[in-house]
Each structure stands twice: as structure tokens, then as C-alpha cells.
Coordinates of N, CA and C in Angstrom, one line a residue:
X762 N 15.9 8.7 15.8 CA 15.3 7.6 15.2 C 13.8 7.8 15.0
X763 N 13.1 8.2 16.0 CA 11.8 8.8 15.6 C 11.7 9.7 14.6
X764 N 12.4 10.9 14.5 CA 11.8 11.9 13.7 C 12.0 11.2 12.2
X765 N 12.6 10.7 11.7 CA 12.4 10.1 10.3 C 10.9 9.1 10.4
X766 N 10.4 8.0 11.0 CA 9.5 7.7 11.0 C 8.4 8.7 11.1
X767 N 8.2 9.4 12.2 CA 7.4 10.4 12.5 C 7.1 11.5 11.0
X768 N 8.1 11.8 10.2 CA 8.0 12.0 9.1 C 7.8 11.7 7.8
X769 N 8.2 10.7 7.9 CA 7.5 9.8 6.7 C 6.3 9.6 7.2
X770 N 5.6 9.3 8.0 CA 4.3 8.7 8.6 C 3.4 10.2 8.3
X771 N 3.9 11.1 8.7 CA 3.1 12.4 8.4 C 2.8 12.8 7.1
X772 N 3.7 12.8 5.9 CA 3.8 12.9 4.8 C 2.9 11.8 4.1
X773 N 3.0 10.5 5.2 CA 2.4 9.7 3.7 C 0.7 9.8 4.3
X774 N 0.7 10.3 5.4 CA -0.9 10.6 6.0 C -1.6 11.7 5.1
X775 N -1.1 12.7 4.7 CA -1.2 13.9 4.1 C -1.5 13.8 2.6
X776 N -0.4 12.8 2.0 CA -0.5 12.7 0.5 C -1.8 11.4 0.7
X777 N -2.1 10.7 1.3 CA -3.4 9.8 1.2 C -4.7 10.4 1.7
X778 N -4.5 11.8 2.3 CA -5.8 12.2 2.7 C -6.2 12.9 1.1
X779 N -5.3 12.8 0.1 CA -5.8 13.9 -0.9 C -6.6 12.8 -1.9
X780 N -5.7 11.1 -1.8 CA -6.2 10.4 -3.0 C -6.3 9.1 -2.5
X781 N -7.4 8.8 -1.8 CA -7.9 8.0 -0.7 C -7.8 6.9 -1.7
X782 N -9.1 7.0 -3.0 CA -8.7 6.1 -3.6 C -7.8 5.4 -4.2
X783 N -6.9 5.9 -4.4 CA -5.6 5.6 -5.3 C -4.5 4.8 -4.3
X784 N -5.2 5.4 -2.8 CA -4.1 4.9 -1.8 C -4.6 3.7 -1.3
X785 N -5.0 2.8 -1.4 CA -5.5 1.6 -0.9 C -4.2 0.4 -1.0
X786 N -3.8 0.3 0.1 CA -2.5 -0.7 0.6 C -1.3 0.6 0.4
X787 N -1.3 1.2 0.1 CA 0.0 2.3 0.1 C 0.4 2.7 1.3
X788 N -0.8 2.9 2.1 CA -0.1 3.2 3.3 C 0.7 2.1 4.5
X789 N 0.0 1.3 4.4 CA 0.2 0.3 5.4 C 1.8 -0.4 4.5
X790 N 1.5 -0.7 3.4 CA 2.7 -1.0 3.0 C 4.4 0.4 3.2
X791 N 4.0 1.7 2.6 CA 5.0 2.4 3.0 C 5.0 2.8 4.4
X792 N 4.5 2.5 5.4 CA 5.1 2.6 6.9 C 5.4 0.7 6.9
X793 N 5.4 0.1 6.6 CA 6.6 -1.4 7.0 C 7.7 -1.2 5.9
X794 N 7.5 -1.0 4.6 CA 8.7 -0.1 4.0 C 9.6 0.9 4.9
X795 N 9.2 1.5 5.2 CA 9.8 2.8 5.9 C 10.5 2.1 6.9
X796 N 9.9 1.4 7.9 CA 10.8 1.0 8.9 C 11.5 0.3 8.6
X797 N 11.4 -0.8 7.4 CA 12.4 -1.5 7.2 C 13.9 -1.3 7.0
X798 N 13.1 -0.4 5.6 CA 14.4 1.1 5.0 C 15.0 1.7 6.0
X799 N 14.7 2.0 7.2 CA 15.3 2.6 7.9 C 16.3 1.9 8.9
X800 N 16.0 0.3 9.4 CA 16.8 -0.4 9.9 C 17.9 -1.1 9.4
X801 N 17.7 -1.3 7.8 CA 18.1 -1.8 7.1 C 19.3 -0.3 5.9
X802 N 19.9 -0.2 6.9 CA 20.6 1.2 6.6 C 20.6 3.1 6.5
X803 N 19.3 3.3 7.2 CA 18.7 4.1 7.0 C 18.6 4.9 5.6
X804 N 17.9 3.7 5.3 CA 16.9 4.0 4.2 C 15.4 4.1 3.8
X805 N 14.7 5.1 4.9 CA 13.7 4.9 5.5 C 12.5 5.5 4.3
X806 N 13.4 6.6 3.3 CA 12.0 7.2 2.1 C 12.3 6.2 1.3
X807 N 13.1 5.9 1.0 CA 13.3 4.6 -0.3 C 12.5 3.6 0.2
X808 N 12.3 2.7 1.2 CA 11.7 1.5 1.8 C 9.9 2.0 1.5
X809 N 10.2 2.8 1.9 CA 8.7 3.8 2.2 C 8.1 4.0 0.9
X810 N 8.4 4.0 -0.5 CA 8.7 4.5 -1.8 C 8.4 2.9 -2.3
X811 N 9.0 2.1 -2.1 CA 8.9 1.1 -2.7 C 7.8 0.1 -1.4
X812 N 7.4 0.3 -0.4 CA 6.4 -0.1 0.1 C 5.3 0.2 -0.2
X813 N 4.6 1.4 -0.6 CA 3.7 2.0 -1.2 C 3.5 1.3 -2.7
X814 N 4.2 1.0 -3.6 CA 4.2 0.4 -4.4 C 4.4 -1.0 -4.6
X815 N 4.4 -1.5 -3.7 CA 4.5 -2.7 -3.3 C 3.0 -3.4 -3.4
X816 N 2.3 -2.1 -1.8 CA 1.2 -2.2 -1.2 C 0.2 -2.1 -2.5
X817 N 0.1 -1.4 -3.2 CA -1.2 -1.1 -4.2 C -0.8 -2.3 -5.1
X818 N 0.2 -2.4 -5.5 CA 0.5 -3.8 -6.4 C -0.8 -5.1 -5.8
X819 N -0.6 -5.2 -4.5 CA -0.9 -6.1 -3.9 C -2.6 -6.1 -3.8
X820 N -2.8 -4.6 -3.5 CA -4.5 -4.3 -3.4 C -5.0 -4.5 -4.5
X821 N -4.3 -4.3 -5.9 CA -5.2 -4.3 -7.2 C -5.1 -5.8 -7.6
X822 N -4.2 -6.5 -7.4 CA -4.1 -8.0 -7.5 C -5.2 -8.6 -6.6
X823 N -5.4 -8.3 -5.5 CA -7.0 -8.8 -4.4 C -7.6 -8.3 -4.8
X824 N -8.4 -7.3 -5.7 CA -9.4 -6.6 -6.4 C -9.6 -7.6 -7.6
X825 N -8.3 -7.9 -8.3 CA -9.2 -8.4 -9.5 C -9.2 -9.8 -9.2
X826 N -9.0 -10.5 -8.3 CA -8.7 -11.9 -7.6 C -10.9 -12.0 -7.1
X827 N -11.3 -11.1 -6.9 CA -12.1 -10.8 -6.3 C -13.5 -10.1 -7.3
X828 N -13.2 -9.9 -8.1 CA -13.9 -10.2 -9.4 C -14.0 -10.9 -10.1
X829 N -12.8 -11.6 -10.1 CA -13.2 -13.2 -11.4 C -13.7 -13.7 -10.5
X830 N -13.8 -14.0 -9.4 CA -14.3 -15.1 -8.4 C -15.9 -14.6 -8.3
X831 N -16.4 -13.7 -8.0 CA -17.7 -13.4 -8.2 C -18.2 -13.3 -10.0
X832 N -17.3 -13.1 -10.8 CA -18.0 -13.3 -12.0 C -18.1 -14.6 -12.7
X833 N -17.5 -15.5 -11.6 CA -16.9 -17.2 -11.6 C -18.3 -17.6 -11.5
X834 N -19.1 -17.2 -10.1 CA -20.2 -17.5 -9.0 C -21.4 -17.5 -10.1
X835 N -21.1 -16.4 -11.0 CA -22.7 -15.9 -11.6 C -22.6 -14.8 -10.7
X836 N -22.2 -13.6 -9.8 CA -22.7 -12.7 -9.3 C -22.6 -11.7 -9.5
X837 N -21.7 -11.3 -10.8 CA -21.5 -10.0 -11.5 C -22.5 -10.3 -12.8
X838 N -23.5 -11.0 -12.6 CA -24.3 -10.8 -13.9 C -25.9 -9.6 -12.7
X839 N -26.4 -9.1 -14.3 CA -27.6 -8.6 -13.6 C -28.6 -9.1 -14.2

């Protein structure tokens, strides 16, 4: 039961140390993916696969949520 966690967790540590930026919510989403996938029939890289994409869905939706609101304010003018 560990070693699939422990491996996905490694893998997805590795592939986000290369593209930090690109990974923002990917990780934290593919490890609750991952566990899910894994309790949920052991399907722990698929959960993990679709949590990652879940996660950045979610980070770039609070990014632009987070610029209209300051370009709302007047704070993205110079």
C-alpha cells in the first residue's frame, strides 16, 4: 500500500522540481488524486493524472479571479 503512494509522490516531486512554474496546484492535487485512485480501486496514477489536472485547472481560475479583481480596484493601472 505504501510503495504505490511513495511512488507516485516521488515521481510527481521530481517532474515539479523541473517546472515549478507550470506546477502550481499539480501537486497537491495529484497526491489527493492519487490516494483517492488508489482506494477507490487501485487506481492510484490515473487519480494522480487527473488530480494534477484538476489542481492547475483550479490555480489558473484563482489567477485570473485575482486579476480582474485588482484590475476591478484600479490596481493594475500604472
Amino acid at each position: 500500500m505504501k510503495s504505490p503512494l511513495l511512488t507516485v509522490t516521488a515521481a510527481l516531486l521530481m517532474f515539479g522540481a523541473n517546472s515549478a512554474a507550470n506546477a502550481k496546484g499539480c501537486i497537491k492535487g495529484a497526491i489527493v488524486g492519487g490516494v483517492a485512485g488508489h482506494y477507490a480501486g487501485h487506481h492510484g496514477m490515473l487519480g494522480a493524472a487527473a488530480g494534477c489536472l484538476y489542481g492547475r485547472h483550479r490555480a489558473n481560475e484563482q489567477d485570473r479571479q485575482q486579476q480582474q479583481q485588482s484590475q476591478a480596484n484600479g490596481q493594475g493601472r500604472l
